[in-house]
PDB file of N, CA, C and O in Angstrom:
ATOM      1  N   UNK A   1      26.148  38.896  -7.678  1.00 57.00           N
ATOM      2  CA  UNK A   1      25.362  39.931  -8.309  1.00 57.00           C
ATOM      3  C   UNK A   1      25.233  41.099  -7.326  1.00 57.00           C
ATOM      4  O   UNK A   1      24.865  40.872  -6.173  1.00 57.00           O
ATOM      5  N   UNK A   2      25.565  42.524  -7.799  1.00 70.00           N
ATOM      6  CA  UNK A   2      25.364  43.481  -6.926  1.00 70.00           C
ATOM      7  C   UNK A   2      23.780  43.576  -6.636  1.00 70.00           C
ATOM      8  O   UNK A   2      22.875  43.315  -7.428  1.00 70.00           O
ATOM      9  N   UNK A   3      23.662  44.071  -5.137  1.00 74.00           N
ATOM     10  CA  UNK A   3      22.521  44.400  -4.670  1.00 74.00           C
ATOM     11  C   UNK A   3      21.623  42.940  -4.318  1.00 74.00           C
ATOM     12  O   UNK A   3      20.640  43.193  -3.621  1.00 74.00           O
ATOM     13  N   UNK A   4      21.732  41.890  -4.566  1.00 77.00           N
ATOM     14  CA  UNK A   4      21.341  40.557  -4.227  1.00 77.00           C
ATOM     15  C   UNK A   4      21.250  40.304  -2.778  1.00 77.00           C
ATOM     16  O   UNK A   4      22.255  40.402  -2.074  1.00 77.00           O
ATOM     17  N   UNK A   5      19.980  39.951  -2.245  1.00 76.00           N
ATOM     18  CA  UNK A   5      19.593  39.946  -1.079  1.00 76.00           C
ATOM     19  C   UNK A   5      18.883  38.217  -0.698  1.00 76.00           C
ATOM     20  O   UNK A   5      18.140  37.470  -1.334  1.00 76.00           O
ATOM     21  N   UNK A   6      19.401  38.140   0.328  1.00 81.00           N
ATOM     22  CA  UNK A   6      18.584  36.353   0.714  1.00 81.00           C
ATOM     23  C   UNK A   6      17.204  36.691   0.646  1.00 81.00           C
ATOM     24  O   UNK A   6      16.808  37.783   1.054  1.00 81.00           O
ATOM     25  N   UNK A   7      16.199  35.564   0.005  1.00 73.00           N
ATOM     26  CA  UNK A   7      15.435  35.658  -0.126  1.00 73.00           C
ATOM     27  C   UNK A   7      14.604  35.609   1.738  1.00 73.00           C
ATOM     28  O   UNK A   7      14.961  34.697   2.485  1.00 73.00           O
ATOM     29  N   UNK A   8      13.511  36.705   2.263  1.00 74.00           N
ATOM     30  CA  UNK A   8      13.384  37.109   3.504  1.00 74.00           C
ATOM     31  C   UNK A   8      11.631  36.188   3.321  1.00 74.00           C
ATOM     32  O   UNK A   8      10.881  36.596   2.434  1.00 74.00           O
ATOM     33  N   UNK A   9      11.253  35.209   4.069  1.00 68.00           N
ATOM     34  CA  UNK A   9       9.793  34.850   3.923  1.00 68.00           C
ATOM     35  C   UNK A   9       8.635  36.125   4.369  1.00 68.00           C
ATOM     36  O   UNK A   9       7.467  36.295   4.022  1.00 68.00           O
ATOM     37  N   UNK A  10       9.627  36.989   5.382  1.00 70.00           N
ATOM     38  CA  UNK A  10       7.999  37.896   5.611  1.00 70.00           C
ATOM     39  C   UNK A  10       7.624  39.036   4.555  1.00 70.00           C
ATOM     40  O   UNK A  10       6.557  39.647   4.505  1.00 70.00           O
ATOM     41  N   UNK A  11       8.772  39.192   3.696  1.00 68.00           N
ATOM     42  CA  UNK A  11       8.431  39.847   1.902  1.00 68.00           C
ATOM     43  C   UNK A  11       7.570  39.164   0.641  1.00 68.00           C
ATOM     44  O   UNK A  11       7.016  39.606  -0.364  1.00 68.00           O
ATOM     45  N   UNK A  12       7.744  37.962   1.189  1.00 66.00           N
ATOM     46  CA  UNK A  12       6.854  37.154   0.219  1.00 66.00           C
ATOM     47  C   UNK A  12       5.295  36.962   0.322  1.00 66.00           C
ATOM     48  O   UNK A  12       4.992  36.835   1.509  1.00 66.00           O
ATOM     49  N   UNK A  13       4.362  36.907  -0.388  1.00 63.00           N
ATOM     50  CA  UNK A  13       3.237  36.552  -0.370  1.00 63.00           C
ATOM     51  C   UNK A  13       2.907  35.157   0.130  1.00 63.00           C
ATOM     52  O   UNK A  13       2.732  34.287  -0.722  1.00 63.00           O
ATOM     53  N   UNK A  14       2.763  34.734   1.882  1.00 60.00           N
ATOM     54  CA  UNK A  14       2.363  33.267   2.086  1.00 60.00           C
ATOM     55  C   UNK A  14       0.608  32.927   1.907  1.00 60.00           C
ATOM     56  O   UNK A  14       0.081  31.835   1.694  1.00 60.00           O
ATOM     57  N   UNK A  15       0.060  34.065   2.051  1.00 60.00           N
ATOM     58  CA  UNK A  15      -1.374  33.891   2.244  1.00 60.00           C
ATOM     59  C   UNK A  15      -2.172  34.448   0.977  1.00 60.00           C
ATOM     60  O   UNK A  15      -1.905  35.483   0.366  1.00 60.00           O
ATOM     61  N   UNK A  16      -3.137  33.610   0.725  1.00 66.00           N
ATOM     62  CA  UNK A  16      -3.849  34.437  -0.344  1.00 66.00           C
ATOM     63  C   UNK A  16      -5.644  33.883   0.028  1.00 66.00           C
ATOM     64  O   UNK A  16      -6.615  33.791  -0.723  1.00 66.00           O
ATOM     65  N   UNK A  17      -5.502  33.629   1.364  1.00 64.00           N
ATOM     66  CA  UNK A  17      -6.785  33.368   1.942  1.00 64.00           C
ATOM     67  C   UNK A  17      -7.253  33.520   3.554  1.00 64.00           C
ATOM     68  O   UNK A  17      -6.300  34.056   4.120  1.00 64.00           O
ATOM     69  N   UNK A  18      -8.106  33.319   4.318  1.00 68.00           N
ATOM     70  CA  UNK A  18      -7.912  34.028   6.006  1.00 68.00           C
ATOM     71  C   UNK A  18      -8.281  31.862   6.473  1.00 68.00           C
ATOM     72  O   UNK A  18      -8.345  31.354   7.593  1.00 68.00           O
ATOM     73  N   UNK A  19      -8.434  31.170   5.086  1.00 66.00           N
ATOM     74  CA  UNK A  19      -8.704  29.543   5.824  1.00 66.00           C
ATOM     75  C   UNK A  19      -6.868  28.690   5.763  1.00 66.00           C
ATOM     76  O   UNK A  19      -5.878  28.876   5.054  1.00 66.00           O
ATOM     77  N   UNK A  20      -7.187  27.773   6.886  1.00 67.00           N
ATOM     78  CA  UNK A  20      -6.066  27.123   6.932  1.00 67.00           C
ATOM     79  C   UNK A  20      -6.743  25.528   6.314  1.00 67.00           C
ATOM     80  O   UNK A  20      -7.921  25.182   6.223  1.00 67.00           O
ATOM     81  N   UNK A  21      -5.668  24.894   6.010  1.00 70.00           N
ATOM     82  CA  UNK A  21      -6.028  23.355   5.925  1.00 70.00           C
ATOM     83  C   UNK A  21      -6.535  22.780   7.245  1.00 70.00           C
ATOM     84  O   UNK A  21      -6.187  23.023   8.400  1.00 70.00           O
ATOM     85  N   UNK A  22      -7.530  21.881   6.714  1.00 81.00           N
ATOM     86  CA  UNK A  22      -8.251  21.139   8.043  1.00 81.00           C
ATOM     87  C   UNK A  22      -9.180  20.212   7.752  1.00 81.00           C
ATOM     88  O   UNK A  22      -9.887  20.303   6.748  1.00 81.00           O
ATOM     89  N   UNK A  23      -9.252  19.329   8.525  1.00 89.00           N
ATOM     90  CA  UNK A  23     -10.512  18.287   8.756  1.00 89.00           C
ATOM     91  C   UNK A  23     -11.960  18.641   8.249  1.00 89.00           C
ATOM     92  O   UNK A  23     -12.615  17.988   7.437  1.00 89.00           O
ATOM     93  N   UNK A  24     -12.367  19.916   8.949  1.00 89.00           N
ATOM     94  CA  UNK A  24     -13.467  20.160   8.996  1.00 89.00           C
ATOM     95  C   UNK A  24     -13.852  20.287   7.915  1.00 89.00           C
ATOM     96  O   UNK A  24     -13.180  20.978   7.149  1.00 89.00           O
ATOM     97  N   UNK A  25     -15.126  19.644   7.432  1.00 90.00           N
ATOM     98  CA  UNK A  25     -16.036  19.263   6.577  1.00 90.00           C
ATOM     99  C   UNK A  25     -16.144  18.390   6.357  1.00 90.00           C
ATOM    100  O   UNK A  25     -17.274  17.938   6.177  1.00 90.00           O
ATOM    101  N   UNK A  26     -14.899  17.538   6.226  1.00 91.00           N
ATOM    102  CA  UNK A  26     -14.280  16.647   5.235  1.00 91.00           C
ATOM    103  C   UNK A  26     -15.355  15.262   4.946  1.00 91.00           C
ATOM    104  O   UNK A  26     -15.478  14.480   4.003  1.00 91.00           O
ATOM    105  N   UNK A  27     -15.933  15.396   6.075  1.00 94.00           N
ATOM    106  CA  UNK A  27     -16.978  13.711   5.824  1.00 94.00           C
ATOM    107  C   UNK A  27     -18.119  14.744   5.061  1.00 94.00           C
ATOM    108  O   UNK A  27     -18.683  14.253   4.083  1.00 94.00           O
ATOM    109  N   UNK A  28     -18.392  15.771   5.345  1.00 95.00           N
ATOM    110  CA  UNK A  28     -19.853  16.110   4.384  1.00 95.00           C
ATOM    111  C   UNK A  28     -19.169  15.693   2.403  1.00 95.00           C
ATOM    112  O   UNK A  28     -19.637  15.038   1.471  1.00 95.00           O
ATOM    113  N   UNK A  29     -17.713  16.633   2.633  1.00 91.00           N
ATOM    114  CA  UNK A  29     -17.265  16.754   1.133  1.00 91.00           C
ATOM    115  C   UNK A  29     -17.240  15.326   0.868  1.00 91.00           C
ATOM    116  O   UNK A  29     -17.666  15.243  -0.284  1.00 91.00           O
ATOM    117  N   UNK A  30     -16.943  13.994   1.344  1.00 94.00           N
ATOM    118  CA  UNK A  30     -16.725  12.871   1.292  1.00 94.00           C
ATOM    119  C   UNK A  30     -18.371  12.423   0.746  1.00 94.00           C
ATOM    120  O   UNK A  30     -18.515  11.723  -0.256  1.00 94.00           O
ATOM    121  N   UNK A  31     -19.348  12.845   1.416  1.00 96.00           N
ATOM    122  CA  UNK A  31     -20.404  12.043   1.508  1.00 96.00           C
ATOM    123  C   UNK A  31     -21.211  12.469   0.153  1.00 96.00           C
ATOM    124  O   UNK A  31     -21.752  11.704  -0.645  1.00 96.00           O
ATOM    125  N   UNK A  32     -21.132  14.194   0.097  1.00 95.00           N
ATOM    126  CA  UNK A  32     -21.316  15.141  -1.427  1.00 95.00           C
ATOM    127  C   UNK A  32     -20.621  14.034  -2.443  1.00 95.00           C
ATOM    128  O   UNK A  32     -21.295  13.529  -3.341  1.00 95.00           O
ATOM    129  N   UNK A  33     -19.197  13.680  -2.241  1.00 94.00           N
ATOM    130  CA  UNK A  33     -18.757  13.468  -3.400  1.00 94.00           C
ATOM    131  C   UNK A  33     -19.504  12.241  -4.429  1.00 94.00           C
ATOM    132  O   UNK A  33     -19.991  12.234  -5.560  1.00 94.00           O
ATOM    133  N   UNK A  34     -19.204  10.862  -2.926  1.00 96.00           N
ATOM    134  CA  UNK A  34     -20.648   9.820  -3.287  1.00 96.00           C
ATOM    135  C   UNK A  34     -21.780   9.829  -3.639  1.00 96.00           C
ATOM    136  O   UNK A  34     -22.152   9.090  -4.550  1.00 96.00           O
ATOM    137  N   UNK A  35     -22.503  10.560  -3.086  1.00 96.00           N
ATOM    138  CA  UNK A  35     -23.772  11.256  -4.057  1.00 96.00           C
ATOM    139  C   UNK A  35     -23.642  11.361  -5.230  1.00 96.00           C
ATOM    140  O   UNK A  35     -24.097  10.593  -6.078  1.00 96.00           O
ATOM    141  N   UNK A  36     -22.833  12.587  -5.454  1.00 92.00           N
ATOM    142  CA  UNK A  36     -22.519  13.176  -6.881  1.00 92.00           C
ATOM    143  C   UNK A  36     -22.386  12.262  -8.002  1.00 92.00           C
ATOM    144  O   UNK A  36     -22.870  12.318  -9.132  1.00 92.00           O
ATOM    145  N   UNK A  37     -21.565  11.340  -7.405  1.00 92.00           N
ATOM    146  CA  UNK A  37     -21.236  10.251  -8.529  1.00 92.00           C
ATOM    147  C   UNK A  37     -21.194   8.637  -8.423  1.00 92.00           C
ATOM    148  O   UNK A  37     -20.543   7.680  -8.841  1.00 92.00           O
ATOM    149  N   UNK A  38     -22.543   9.010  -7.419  1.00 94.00           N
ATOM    150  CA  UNK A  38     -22.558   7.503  -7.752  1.00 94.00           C
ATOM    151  C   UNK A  38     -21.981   5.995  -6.869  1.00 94.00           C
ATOM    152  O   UNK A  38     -22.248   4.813  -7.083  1.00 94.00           O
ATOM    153  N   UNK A  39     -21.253   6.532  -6.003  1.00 94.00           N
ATOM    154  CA  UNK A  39     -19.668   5.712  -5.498  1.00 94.00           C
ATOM    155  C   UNK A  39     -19.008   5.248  -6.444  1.00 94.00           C
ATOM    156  O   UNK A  39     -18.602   4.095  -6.302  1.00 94.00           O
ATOM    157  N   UNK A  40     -18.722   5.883  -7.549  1.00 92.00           N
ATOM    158  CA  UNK A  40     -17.242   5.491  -8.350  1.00 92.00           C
ATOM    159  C   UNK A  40     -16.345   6.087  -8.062  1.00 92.00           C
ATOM    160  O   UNK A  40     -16.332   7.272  -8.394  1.00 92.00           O
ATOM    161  N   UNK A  41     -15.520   5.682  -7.526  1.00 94.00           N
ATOM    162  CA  UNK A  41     -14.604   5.975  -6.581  1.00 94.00           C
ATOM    163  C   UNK A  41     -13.481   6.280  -7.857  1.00 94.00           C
ATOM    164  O   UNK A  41     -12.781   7.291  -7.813  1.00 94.00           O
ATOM    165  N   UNK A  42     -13.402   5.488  -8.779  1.00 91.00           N
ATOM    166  CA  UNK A  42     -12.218   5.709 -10.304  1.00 91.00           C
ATOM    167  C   UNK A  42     -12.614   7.827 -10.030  1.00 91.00           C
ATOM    168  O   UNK A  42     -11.990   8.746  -9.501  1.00 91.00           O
ATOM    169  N   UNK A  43     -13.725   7.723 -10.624  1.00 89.00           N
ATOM    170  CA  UNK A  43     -14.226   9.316 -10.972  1.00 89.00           C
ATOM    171  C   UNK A  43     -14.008  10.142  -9.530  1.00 89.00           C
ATOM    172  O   UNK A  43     -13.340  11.171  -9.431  1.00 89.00           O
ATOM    173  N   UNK A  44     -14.548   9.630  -8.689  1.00 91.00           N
ATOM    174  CA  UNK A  44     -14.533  10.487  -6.964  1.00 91.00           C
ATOM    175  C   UNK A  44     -12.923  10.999  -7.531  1.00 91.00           C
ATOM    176  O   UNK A  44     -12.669  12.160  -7.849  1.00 91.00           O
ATOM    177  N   UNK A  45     -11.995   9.925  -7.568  1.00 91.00           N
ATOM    178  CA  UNK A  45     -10.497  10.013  -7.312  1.00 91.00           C
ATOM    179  C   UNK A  45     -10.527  11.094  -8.390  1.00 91.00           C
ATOM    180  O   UNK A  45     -10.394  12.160  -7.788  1.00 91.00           O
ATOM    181  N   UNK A  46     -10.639  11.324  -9.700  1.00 86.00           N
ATOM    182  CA  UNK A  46     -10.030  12.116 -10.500  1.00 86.00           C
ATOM    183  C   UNK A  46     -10.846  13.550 -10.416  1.00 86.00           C
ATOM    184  O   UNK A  46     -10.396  14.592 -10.894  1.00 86.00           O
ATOM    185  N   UNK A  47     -12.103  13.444  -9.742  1.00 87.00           N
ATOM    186  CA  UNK A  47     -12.437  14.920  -9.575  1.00 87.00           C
ATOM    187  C   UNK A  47     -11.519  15.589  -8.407  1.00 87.00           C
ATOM    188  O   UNK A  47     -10.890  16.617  -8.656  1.00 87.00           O
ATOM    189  N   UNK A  48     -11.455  14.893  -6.954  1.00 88.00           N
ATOM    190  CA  UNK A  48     -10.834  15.245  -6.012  1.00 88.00           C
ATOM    191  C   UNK A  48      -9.178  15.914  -6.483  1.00 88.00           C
ATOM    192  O   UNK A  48      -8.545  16.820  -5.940  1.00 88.00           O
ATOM    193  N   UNK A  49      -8.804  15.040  -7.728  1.00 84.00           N
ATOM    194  CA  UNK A  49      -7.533  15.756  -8.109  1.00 84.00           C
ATOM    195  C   UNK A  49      -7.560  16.804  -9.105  1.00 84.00           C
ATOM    196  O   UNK A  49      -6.472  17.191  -9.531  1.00 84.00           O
ATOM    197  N   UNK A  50      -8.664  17.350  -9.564  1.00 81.00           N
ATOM    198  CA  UNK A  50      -8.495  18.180 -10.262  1.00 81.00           C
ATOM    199  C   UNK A  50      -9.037  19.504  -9.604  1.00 81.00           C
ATOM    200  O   UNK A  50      -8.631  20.663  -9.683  1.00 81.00           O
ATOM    201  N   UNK A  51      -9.908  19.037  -9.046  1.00 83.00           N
ATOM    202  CA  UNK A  51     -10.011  20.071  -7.629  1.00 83.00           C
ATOM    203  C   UNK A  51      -8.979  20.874  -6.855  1.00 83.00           C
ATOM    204  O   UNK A  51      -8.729  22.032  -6.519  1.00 83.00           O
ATOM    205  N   UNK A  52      -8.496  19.585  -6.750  1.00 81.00           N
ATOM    206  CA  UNK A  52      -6.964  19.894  -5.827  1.00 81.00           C
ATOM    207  C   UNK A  52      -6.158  21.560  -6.594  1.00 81.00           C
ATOM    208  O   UNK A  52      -5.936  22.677  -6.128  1.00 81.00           O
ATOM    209  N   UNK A  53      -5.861  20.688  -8.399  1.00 77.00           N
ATOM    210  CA  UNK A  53      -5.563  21.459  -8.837  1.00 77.00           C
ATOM    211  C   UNK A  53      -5.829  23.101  -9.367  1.00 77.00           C
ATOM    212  O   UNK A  53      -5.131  23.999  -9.839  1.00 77.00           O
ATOM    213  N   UNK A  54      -7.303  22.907  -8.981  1.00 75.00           N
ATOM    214  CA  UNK A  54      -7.974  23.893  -9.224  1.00 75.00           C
ATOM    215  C   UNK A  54      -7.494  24.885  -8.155  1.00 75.00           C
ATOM    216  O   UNK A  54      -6.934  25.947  -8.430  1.00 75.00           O
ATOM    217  N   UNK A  55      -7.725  24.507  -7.071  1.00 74.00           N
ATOM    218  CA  UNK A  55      -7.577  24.724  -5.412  1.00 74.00           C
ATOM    219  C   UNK A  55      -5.608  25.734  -5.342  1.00 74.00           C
ATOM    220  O   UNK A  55      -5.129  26.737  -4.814  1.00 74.00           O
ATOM    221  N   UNK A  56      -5.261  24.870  -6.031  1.00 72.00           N
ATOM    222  CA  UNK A  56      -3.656  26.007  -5.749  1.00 72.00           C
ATOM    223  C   UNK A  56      -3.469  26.137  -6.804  1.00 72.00           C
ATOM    224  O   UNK A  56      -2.399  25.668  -7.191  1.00 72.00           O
ATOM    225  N   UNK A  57      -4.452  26.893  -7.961  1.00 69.00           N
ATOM    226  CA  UNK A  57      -3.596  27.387  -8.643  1.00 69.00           C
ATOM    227  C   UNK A  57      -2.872  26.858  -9.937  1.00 69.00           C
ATOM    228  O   UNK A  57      -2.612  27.519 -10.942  1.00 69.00           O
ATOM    229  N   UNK A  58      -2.588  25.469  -9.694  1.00 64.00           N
ATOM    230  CA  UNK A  58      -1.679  24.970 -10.944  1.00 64.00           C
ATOM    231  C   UNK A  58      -2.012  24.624 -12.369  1.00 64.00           C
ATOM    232  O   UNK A  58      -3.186  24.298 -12.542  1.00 64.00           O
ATOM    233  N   UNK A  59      -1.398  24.623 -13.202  1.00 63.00           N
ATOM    234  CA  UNK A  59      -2.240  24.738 -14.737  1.00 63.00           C
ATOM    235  C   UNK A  59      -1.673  23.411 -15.584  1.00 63.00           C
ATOM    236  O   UNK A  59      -0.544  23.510 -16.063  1.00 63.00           O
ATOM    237  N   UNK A  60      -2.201  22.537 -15.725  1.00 61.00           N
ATOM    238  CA  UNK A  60      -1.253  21.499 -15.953  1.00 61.00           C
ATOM    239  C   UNK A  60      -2.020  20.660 -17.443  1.00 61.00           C
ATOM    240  O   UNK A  60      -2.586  19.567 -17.427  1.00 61.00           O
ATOM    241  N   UNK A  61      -1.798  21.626 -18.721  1.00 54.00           N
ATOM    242  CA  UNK A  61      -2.472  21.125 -19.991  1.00 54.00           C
ATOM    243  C   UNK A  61      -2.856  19.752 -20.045  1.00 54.00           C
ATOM    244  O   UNK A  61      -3.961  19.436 -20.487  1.00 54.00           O
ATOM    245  N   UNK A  62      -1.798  18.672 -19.514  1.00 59.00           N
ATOM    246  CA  UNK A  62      -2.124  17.101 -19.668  1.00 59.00           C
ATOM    247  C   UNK A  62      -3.560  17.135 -19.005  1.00 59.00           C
ATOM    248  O   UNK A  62      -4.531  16.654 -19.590  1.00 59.00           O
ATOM    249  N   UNK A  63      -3.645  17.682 -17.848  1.00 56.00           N
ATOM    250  CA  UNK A  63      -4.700  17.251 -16.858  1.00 56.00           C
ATOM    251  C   UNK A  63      -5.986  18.169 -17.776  1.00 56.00           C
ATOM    252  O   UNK A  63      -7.137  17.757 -17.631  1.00 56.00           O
ATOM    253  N   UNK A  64      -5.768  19.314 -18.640  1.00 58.00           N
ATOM    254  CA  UNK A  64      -7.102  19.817 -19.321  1.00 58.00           C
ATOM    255  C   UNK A  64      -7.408  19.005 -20.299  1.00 58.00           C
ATOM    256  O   UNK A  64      -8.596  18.876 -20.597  1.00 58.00           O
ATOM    257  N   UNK A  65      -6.400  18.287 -21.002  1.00 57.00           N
ATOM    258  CA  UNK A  65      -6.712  17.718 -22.311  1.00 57.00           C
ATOM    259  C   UNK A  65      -7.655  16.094 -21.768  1.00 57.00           C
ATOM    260  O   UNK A  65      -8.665  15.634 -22.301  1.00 57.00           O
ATOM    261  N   UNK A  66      -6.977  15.597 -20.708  1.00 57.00           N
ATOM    262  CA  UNK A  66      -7.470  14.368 -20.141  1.00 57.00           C
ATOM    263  C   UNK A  66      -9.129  14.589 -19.548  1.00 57.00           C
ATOM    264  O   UNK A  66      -9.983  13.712 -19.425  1.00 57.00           O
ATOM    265  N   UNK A  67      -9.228  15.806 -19.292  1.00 58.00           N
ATOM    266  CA  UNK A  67     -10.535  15.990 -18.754  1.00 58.00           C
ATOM    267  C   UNK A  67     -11.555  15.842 -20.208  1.00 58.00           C
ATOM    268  O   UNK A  67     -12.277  14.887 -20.494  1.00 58.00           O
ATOM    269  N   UNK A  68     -11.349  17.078 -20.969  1.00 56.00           N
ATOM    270  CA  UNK A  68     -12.125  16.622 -22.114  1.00 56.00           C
ATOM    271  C   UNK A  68     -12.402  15.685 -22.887  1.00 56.00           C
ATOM    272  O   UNK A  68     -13.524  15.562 -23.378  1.00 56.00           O
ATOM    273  N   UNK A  69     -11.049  14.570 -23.202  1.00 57.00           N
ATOM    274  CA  UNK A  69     -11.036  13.417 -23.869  1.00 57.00           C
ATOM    275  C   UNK A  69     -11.961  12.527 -22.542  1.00 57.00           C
ATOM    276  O   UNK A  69     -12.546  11.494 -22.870  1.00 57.00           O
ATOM    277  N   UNK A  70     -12.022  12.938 -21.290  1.00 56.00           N
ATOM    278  CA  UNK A  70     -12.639  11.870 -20.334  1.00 56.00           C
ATOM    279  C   UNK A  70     -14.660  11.904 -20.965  1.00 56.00           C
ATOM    280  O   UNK A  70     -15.408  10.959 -21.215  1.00 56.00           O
ATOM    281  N   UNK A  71     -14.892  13.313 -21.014  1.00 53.00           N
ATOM    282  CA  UNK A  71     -16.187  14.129 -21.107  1.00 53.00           C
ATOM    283  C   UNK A  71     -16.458  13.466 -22.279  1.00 53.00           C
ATOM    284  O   UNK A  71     -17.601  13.031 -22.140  1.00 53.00           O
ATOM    285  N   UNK A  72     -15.971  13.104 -23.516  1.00 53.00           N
ATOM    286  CA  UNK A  72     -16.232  12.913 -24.743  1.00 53.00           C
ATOM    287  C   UNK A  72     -16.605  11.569 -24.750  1.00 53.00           C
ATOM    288  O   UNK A  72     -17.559  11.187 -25.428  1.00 53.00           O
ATOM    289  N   UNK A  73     -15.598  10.430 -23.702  1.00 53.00           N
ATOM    290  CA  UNK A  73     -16.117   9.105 -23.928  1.00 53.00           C
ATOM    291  C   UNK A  73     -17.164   8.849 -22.562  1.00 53.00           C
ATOM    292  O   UNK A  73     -17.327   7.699 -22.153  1.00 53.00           O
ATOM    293  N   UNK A  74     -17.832   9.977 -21.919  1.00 53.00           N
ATOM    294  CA  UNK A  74     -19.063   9.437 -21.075  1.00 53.00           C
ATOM    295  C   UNK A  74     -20.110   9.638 -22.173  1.00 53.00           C
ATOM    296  O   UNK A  74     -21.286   9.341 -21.966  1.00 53.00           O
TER     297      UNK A  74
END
């Protein structure tokens, strides 16, 4: 293709925040989470992943439809 250039990483958008991944917090968010719910660890696990998803961005209908059908049978 004319004009086609290698893709260059310092043109791209890597950052869309000034935090890096890290440890820190991680036992408060751990200890919040137990609180929150109880120690059900089934639920801990599926909030932590939708979080996740929340967290970068990704849009993943199965995971919206599963949330509501979850909400409906508490």
């Amino acid at each position: 293709m004319h004009g086609q250039q290698e893709i260059q990483a310092d043109e791209l958008i890597t950052k869309s925040t000034s935090c890096i991944p890290g440890n820190q917090g991680a036992s408060l968010w751990q200890e919040a989470l137990t609180t929150f719910f109880c120690g059900d660890q089934a639920l801990i696990n599926y909030v932590q992943e939708i979080v996740g998803l929340v967290a970068i961005g990704q849009v993943y209908l199965e995971a919206s439809d599963y949330c509501l059908r979850q909400r409906e049978e508490w």
